[in-house]
Amino acid sequence: MKTAINIAIFISGAGSNAKNLICYFKDESNVAVDLVISNKSNDIMRQFCAEHGVEYCEPRKEDSEHDILKKLMAKEIDVIVLAGYLKKIGSVLLHNFKNRIVNIHPSLLPKFGGKGMYGVNVHEAVVQHKETESGITIHLVNEKYDEGRILAQFLVSLTPQDDVKAVETKVRALEAKHFAPEVQRFCNSLLKG
Ligand code: GRF
């Protein structure tokens, strides 16, 4: 029986969620962050990974999903966590990691999800629609943007005074608090079979 889950984190942005995950799982015995893949050049993240003993990798433009899969297999990765990864996951990874790719989305899906809805675009839409609450959705990834099975959602109230920046700050606080424990819960459920 498997006793530990190896995670690869995929990022396209600054990687604050990835950093939180790395720190959270540092002393865990049954879940380990083994690899960070960034499709954007990110020297700060490269350095952070080096300091924390996590392999960091920036695929080349010409690398295919098969190349990425090979890397994941070599590292014996069990679960992929998308933490601000903007590239669409294709059929190779979806097939090989069926129900084992987790994403965090900075709104209460199905609201404000889908193509083009990422980062600050999401918070702008929330403010424009005068929403009274927003939050985060942690969900599995399937072939459709932001439509996979929801694992957990966390809400935060908004006031009419909250601008885009304020909404982002509130949502990021939820990410910092809940993402890693939810990833752990998910990994534990895989270990229990
Ligand atoms: C986060 O808001 C996450 O929810 C979204 O993209 C952002 C990534 O930020 N999917 P960071 O790169 O982790 O700082």
PDB file of C-alpha atoms and ligand atoms in Angstrom:
ATOM      1  CA  MET A   1       0.000   0.000   0.000  1.00  0.00           C
ATOM      2  CA  LYS A   2       1.189   3.509  -0.802  1.00  0.00           C
ATOM      3  CA  THR A   3       2.222   5.484   2.262  1.00  0.00           C
ATOM      4  CA  ALA A   4       3.156   8.857   0.770  1.00  0.00           C
ATOM      5  CA  ILE A   5       1.953  11.143  -2.004  1.00  0.00           C
ATOM      6  CA  ASN A   6       4.411  13.073  -4.170  1.00  0.00           C
ATOM      7  CA  ILE A   7       3.184  16.396  -5.499  1.00  0.00           C
ATOM      8  CA  ALA A   8       4.246  18.496  -8.470  1.00  0.00           C
ATOM      9  CA  ILE A   9       3.092  22.121  -8.437  1.00  0.00           C
ATOM     10  CA  PHE A  10       2.537  23.951 -11.723  1.00  0.00           C
ATOM     11  CA  ILE A  11       2.730  27.757 -11.758  1.00  0.00           C
ATOM     12  CA  SER A  12       2.677  30.658 -14.201  1.00  0.00           C
ATOM     13  CA  GLY A  13       2.740  33.573 -11.759  1.00  0.00           C
ATOM     14  CA  ALA A  14       4.672  34.718  -8.716  1.00  0.00           C
ATOM     15  CA  GLY A  15       4.063  31.431  -6.943  1.00  0.00           C
ATOM     16  CA  SER A  16       2.865  32.596  -3.540  1.00  0.00           C
ATOM     17  CA  ASN A  17       0.531  29.610  -3.298  1.00  0.00           C
ATOM     18  CA  ALA A  18       3.347  27.276  -4.318  1.00  0.00           C
ATOM     19  CA  LYS A  19       5.570  28.722  -1.587  1.00  0.00           C
ATOM     20  CA  ASN A  20       2.828  28.194   1.009  1.00  0.00           C
ATOM     21  CA  LEU A  21       2.391  24.594  -0.096  1.00  0.00           C
ATOM     22  CA  ILE A  22       6.135  23.910   0.058  1.00  0.00           C
ATOM     23  CA  CYS A  23       6.363  25.343   3.589  1.00  0.00           C
ATOM     24  CA  TYR A  24       3.210  23.552   4.761  1.00  0.00           C
ATOM     25  CA  PHE A  25       4.355  20.124   3.568  1.00  0.00           C
ATOM     26  CA  LYS A  26       7.987  20.494   4.589  1.00  0.00           C
ATOM     27  CA  ASP A  27       7.591  18.455   7.774  1.00  0.00           C
ATOM     28  CA  GLU A  28       4.752  16.199   6.637  1.00  0.00           C
ATOM     29  CA  SER A  29       5.614  12.538   6.349  1.00  0.00           C
ATOM     30  CA  ASN A  30       2.814  11.445   4.025  1.00  0.00           C
ATOM     31  CA  VAL A  31       2.791  14.296   1.484  1.00  0.00           C
ATOM     32  CA  ALA A  32       5.852  15.808  -0.183  1.00  0.00           C
ATOM     33  CA  VAL A  33       6.289  18.569  -2.756  1.00  0.00           C
ATOM     34  CA  ASP A  34       8.913  17.110  -5.102  1.00  0.00           C
ATOM     35  CA  LEU A  35       8.774  19.337  -8.131  1.00  0.00           C
ATOM     36  CA  VAL A  36       7.732  22.834  -9.221  1.00  0.00           C
ATOM     37  CA  ILE A  37       7.147  23.422 -12.908  1.00  0.00           C
ATOM     38  CA  SER A  38       6.870  27.016 -14.087  1.00  0.00           C
ATOM     39  CA  ASN A  39       6.020  27.885 -17.661  1.00  0.00           C
ATOM     40  CA  LYS A  40       7.304  31.438 -17.067  1.00  0.00           C
ATOM     41  CA  SER A  41      10.822  32.434 -16.144  1.00  0.00           C
ATOM     42  CA  ASN A  42      10.842  32.907 -12.357  1.00  0.00           C
ATOM     43  CA  ASP A  43      14.252  33.289 -10.711  1.00  0.00           C
ATOM     44  CA  ILE A  44      12.786  34.080  -7.297  1.00  0.00           C
ATOM     45  CA  MET A  45      10.885  30.801  -7.305  1.00  0.00           C
ATOM     46  CA  ARG A  46      13.943  28.951  -8.606  1.00  0.00           C
ATOM     47  CA  GLN A  47      15.910  30.303  -5.644  1.00  0.00           C
ATOM     48  CA  PHE A  48      13.132  29.511  -3.162  1.00  0.00           C
ATOM     49  CA  CYS A  49      12.976  25.916  -4.400  1.00  0.00           C
ATOM     50  CA  ALA A  50      16.762  25.551  -4.162  1.00  0.00           C
ATOM     51  CA  GLU A  51      16.643  26.761  -0.561  1.00  0.00           C
ATOM     52  CA  HIS A  52      13.873  24.279   0.264  1.00  0.00           C
ATOM     53  CA  GLY A  53      15.324  21.266  -1.526  1.00  0.00           C
ATOM     54  CA  VAL A  54      12.591  21.105  -4.162  1.00  0.00           C
ATOM     55  CA  GLU A  55      13.439  20.543  -7.814  1.00  0.00           C
ATOM     56  CA  TYR A  56      12.439  23.473 -10.026  1.00  0.00           C
ATOM     57  CA  CYS A  57      11.984  23.223 -13.750  1.00  0.00           C
ATOM     58  CA  GLU A  58      11.049  25.554 -16.622  1.00  0.00           C
ATOM     59  CA  PRO A  59      10.029  23.526 -19.665  1.00  0.00           C
ATOM     60  CA  ARG A  60      11.287  24.836 -22.995  1.00  0.00           C
ATOM     61  CA  LYS A  61       8.741  26.218 -25.469  1.00  0.00           C
ATOM     62  CA  GLU A  62       9.233  23.189 -27.713  1.00  0.00           C
ATOM     63  CA  ASP A  63       8.646  20.659 -24.921  1.00  0.00           C
ATOM     64  CA  SER A  64       5.446  18.670 -25.365  1.00  0.00           C
ATOM     65  CA  GLU A  65       3.115  17.319 -22.703  1.00  0.00           C
ATOM     66  CA  HIS A  66       4.820  13.963 -23.253  1.00  0.00           C
ATOM     67  CA  ASP A  67       8.118  15.552 -22.159  1.00  0.00           C
ATOM     68  CA  ILE A  68       6.456  16.913 -19.042  1.00  0.00           C
ATOM     69  CA  LEU A  69       4.858  13.527 -18.390  1.00  0.00           C
ATOM     70  CA  LYS A  70       8.280  11.860 -18.591  1.00  0.00           C
ATOM     71  CA  LYS A  71       9.596  14.269 -15.968  1.00  0.00           C
ATOM     72  CA  LEU A  72       6.615  13.587 -13.699  1.00  0.00           C
ATOM     73  CA  MET A  73       7.048   9.835 -14.082  1.00  0.00           C
ATOM     74  CA  ALA A  74      10.777  10.057 -13.332  1.00  0.00           C
ATOM     75  CA  LYS A  75       9.946  11.868 -10.084  1.00  0.00           C
ATOM     76  CA  GLU A  76       7.147   9.370  -9.287  1.00  0.00           C
ATOM     77  CA  ILE A  77       4.615  12.173  -9.000  1.00  0.00           C
ATOM     78  CA  ASP A  78       1.155  11.131  -7.828  1.00  0.00           C
ATOM     79  CA  VAL A  79      -0.719  14.440  -7.788  1.00  0.00           C
ATOM     80  CA  ILE A  80      -0.419  17.656  -9.805  1.00  0.00           C
ATOM     81  CA  VAL A  81      -1.444  20.869  -8.070  1.00  0.00           C
ATOM     82  CA  LEU A  82      -2.145  23.861 -10.302  1.00  0.00           C
ATOM     83  CA  ALA A  83      -1.405  27.028  -8.344  1.00  0.00           C
ATOM     84  CA  GLY A  84      -1.956  29.886 -10.743  1.00  0.00           C
ATOM     85  CA  TYR A  85      -1.067  27.856 -13.840  1.00  0.00           C
ATOM     86  CA  LEU A  86      -2.486  29.515 -16.923  1.00  0.00           C
ATOM     87  CA  LYS A  87      -1.794  26.957 -19.622  1.00  0.00           C
ATOM     88  CA  LYS A  88      -4.607  24.542 -20.435  1.00  0.00           C
ATOM     89  CA  ILE A  89      -3.902  20.971 -19.359  1.00  0.00           C
ATOM     90  CA  GLY A  90      -4.038  18.674 -22.374  1.00  0.00           C
ATOM     91  CA  SER A  91      -5.218  15.115 -22.901  1.00  0.00           C
ATOM     92  CA  VAL A  92      -1.856  13.461 -22.117  1.00  0.00           C
ATOM     93  CA  LEU A  93      -1.746  14.736 -18.538  1.00  0.00           C
ATOM     94  CA  LEU A  94      -5.505  14.474 -18.075  1.00  0.00           C
ATOM     95  CA  HIS A  95      -5.405  10.836 -19.070  1.00  0.00           C
ATOM     96  CA  ASN A  96      -2.338   9.939 -16.987  1.00  0.00           C
ATOM     97  CA  PHE A  97      -3.455  11.912 -13.935  1.00  0.00           C
ATOM     98  CA  LYS A  98      -7.184  11.294 -14.078  1.00  0.00           C
ATOM     99  CA  ASN A  99      -8.825  12.761 -10.961  1.00  0.00           C
ATOM    100  CA  ARG A 100      -5.357  13.603  -9.618  1.00  0.00           C
ATOM    101  CA  ILE A 101      -5.003  17.190 -10.832  1.00  0.00           C
ATOM    102  CA  VAL A 102      -6.163  19.841  -8.355  1.00  0.00           C
ATOM    103  CA  ASN A 103      -6.669  23.517  -9.213  1.00  0.00           C
ATOM    104  CA  ILE A 104      -7.377  26.589  -7.135  1.00  0.00           C
ATOM    105  CA  HIS A 105      -9.670  29.193  -8.632  1.00  0.00           C
ATOM    106  CA  PRO A 106     -10.103  32.631  -7.033  1.00  0.00           C
ATOM    107  CA  SER A 107     -13.920  32.795  -7.173  1.00  0.00           C
ATOM    108  CA  LEU A 108     -16.936  30.795  -6.149  1.00  0.00           C
ATOM    109  CA  LEU A 109     -17.318  28.578  -9.199  1.00  0.00           C
ATOM    110  CA  PRO A 110     -19.372  28.226 -11.329  1.00  0.00           C
ATOM    111  CA  LYS A 111     -19.408  32.013 -11.015  1.00  0.00           C
ATOM    112  CA  PHE A 112     -16.576  33.814 -12.813  1.00  0.00           C
ATOM    113  CA  GLY A 113     -14.905  30.742 -14.268  1.00  0.00           C
ATOM    114  CA  GLY A 114     -13.976  29.682 -17.789  1.00  0.00           C
ATOM    115  CA  LYS A 115     -11.555  30.835 -20.447  1.00  0.00           C
ATOM    116  CA  GLY A 116      -9.895  34.179 -19.698  1.00  0.00           C
ATOM    117  CA  MET A 117     -11.084  34.145 -16.101  1.00  0.00           C
ATOM    118  CA  TYR A 118      -7.887  34.164 -14.092  1.00  0.00           C
ATOM    119  CA  GLY A 119      -6.061  36.401 -11.633  1.00  0.00           C
ATOM    120  CA  VAL A 120      -7.213  39.977 -11.491  1.00  0.00           C
ATOM    121  CA  ASN A 121      -9.767  39.458 -14.320  1.00  0.00           C
ATOM    122  CA  VAL A 122     -11.809  37.405 -11.901  1.00  0.00           C
ATOM    123  CA  HIS A 123     -11.767  40.063  -9.166  1.00  0.00           C
ATOM    124  CA  GLU A 124     -12.630  42.801 -11.683  1.00  0.00           C
ATOM    125  CA  ALA A 125     -15.683  40.832 -12.794  1.00  0.00           C
ATOM    126  CA  VAL A 126     -16.720  40.270  -9.174  1.00  0.00           C
ATOM    127  CA  VAL A 127     -16.561  44.029  -8.469  1.00  0.00           C
ATOM    128  CA  GLN A 128     -18.368  44.911 -11.710  1.00  0.00           C
ATOM    129  CA  HIS A 129     -21.214  42.548 -10.827  1.00  0.00           C
ATOM    130  CA  LYS A 130     -21.474  44.103  -7.346  1.00  0.00           C
ATOM    131  CA  GLU A 131     -21.176  40.690  -5.703  1.00  0.00           C
ATOM    132  CA  THR A 132     -21.716  40.610  -1.950  1.00  0.00           C
ATOM    133  CA  GLU A 133     -19.353  37.684  -1.519  1.00  0.00           C
ATOM    134  CA  SER A 134     -16.469  35.977  -3.246  1.00  0.00           C
ATOM    135  CA  GLY A 135     -14.079  33.212  -2.305  1.00  0.00           C
ATOM    136  CA  ILE A 136     -12.017  30.310  -3.556  1.00  0.00           C
ATOM    137  CA  THR A 137     -12.834  27.022  -5.189  1.00  0.00           C
ATOM    138  CA  ILE A 138     -10.514  24.026  -4.979  1.00  0.00           C
ATOM    139  CA  HIS A 139     -11.487  21.530  -7.635  1.00  0.00           C
ATOM    140  CA  LEU A 140     -10.351  18.645  -9.791  1.00  0.00           C
ATOM    141  CA  VAL A 141      -9.352  19.421 -13.367  1.00  0.00           C
ATOM    142  CA  ASN A 142     -11.069  17.925 -16.371  1.00  0.00           C
ATOM    143  CA  GLU A 143     -11.088  18.826 -20.072  1.00  0.00           C
ATOM    144  CA  LYS A 144     -13.248  21.916 -19.523  1.00  0.00           C
ATOM    145  CA  TYR A 145     -11.872  25.063 -17.870  1.00  0.00           C
ATOM    146  CA  ASP A 146     -12.997  25.282 -14.220  1.00  0.00           C
ATOM    147  CA  GLU A 147     -15.678  22.603 -14.514  1.00  0.00           C
ATOM    148  CA  GLY A 148     -14.151  19.632 -12.684  1.00  0.00           C
ATOM    149  CA  ARG A 149     -15.571  18.226  -9.444  1.00  0.00           C
ATOM    150  CA  ILE A 150     -15.458  20.731  -6.597  1.00  0.00           C
ATOM    151  CA  LEU A 151     -13.507  19.539  -3.548  1.00  0.00           C
ATOM    152  CA  ALA A 152     -14.054  22.605  -1.339  1.00  0.00           C
ATOM    153  CA  GLN A 153     -15.161  26.230  -1.397  1.00  0.00           C
ATOM    154  CA  PHE A 154     -14.516  29.026   1.100  1.00  0.00           C
ATOM    155  CA  LEU A 155     -16.432  32.299   1.161  1.00  0.00           C
ATOM    156  CA  VAL A 156     -15.653  35.838   2.181  1.00  0.00           C
ATOM    157  CA  SER A 157     -18.108  38.756   2.481  1.00  0.00           C
ATOM    158  CA  LEU A 158     -17.560  41.856   0.383  1.00  0.00           C
ATOM    159  CA  THR A 159     -18.653  45.405   1.082  1.00  0.00           C
ATOM    160  CA  PRO A 160     -19.670  47.975  -1.560  1.00  0.00           C
ATOM    161  CA  GLN A 161     -16.411  49.795  -0.723  1.00  0.00           C
ATOM    162  CA  ASP A 162     -14.231  46.829  -1.697  1.00  0.00           C
ATOM    163  CA  ASP A 163     -12.329  47.609  -4.885  1.00  0.00           C
ATOM    164  CA  VAL A 164     -10.484  45.057  -7.013  1.00  0.00           C
ATOM    165  CA  LYS A 165      -7.395  45.228  -4.806  1.00  0.00           C
ATOM    166  CA  ALA A 166      -9.441  44.708  -1.632  1.00  0.00           C
ATOM    167  CA  VAL A 167     -11.243  41.719  -3.132  1.00  0.00           C
ATOM    168  CA  GLU A 168      -7.922  40.210  -4.182  1.00  0.00           C
ATOM    169  CA  THR A 169      -6.489  40.701  -0.683  1.00  0.00           C
ATOM    170  CA  LYS A 170      -9.485  38.971   0.898  1.00  0.00           C
ATOM    171  CA  VAL A 171      -9.362  36.082  -1.557  1.00  0.00           C
ATOM    172  CA  ARG A 172      -5.606  35.641  -1.164  1.00  0.00           C
ATOM    173  CA  ALA A 173      -6.065  35.397   2.612  1.00  0.00           C
ATOM    174  CA  LEU A 174      -8.446  32.484   2.014  1.00  0.00           C
ATOM    175  CA  GLU A 175      -5.921  30.851  -0.323  1.00  0.00           C
ATOM    176  CA  ALA A 176      -3.153  31.160   2.281  1.00  0.00           C
ATOM    177  CA  LYS A 177      -5.364  29.644   4.960  1.00  0.00           C
ATOM    178  CA  HIS A 178      -7.168  26.830   3.168  1.00  0.00           C
ATOM    179  CA  PHE A 179      -5.336  25.623   0.077  1.00  0.00           C
ATOM    180  CA  ALA A 180      -2.634  23.496   1.699  1.00  0.00           C
ATOM    181  CA  PRO A 181      -4.943  21.785   4.245  1.00  0.00           C
ATOM    182  CA  GLU A 182      -7.378  20.944   1.444  1.00  0.00           C
ATOM    183  CA  VAL A 183      -4.583  19.505  -0.707  1.00  0.00           C
ATOM    184  CA  GLN A 184      -3.564  17.441   2.295  1.00  0.00           C
ATOM    185  CA  ARG A 185      -7.130  16.237   2.812  1.00  0.00           C
ATOM    186  CA  PHE A 186      -7.284  15.228  -0.843  1.00  0.00           C
ATOM    187  CA  CYS A 187      -3.949  13.377  -0.656  1.00  0.00           C
ATOM    188  CA  ASN A 188      -5.054  11.584   2.520  1.00  0.00           C
ATOM    189  CA  SER A 189      -8.204  10.430   0.736  1.00  0.00           C
ATOM    190  CA  LEU A 190      -6.017   8.906  -2.007  1.00  0.00           C
ATOM    191  CA  LEU A 191      -3.863   7.141   0.578  1.00  0.00           C
ATOM    192  CA  LYS A 192      -6.950   5.656   2.227  1.00  0.00           C
ATOM    193  CA  GLY A 193      -8.029   4.439  -1.223  1.00  0.00           C
TER     194      GLY A 193
HETATM  195  C1  GRF B   1      -4.060  32.938  -7.278  1.00  0.00           C
HETATM  196  O1  GRF B   1      -4.983  33.937  -7.004  1.00  0.00           O
HETATM  197  C2  GRF B   1      -4.774  31.666  -7.673  1.00  0.00           C
HETATM  198  O2  GRF B   1      -5.978  31.485  -7.028  1.00  0.00           O
HETATM  199  C3  GRF B   1      -5.011  31.890  -9.111  1.00  0.00           C
HETATM  200  O3  GRF B   1      -3.874  32.551  -9.590  1.00  0.00           O
HETATM  201  C4  GRF B   1      -3.251  33.262  -8.532  1.00  0.00           C
HETATM  202  C5  GRF B   1      -1.845  32.778  -8.436  1.00  0.00           C
HETATM  203  O4  GRF B   1      -1.058  33.557  -7.594  1.00  0.00           O
HETATM  204  N1  GRF B   1      -5.363  30.670  -9.790  1.00  0.00           N
HETATM  205  P1  GRF B   1       0.378  33.079  -7.131  1.00  0.00           P
HETATM  206  O5  GRF B   1       1.205  32.836  -8.383  1.00  0.00           O
HETATM  207  O6  GRF B   1       0.235  31.828  -6.321  1.00  0.00           O
HETATM  208  O7  GRF B   1       0.931  34.202  -6.328  1.00  0.00           O
END
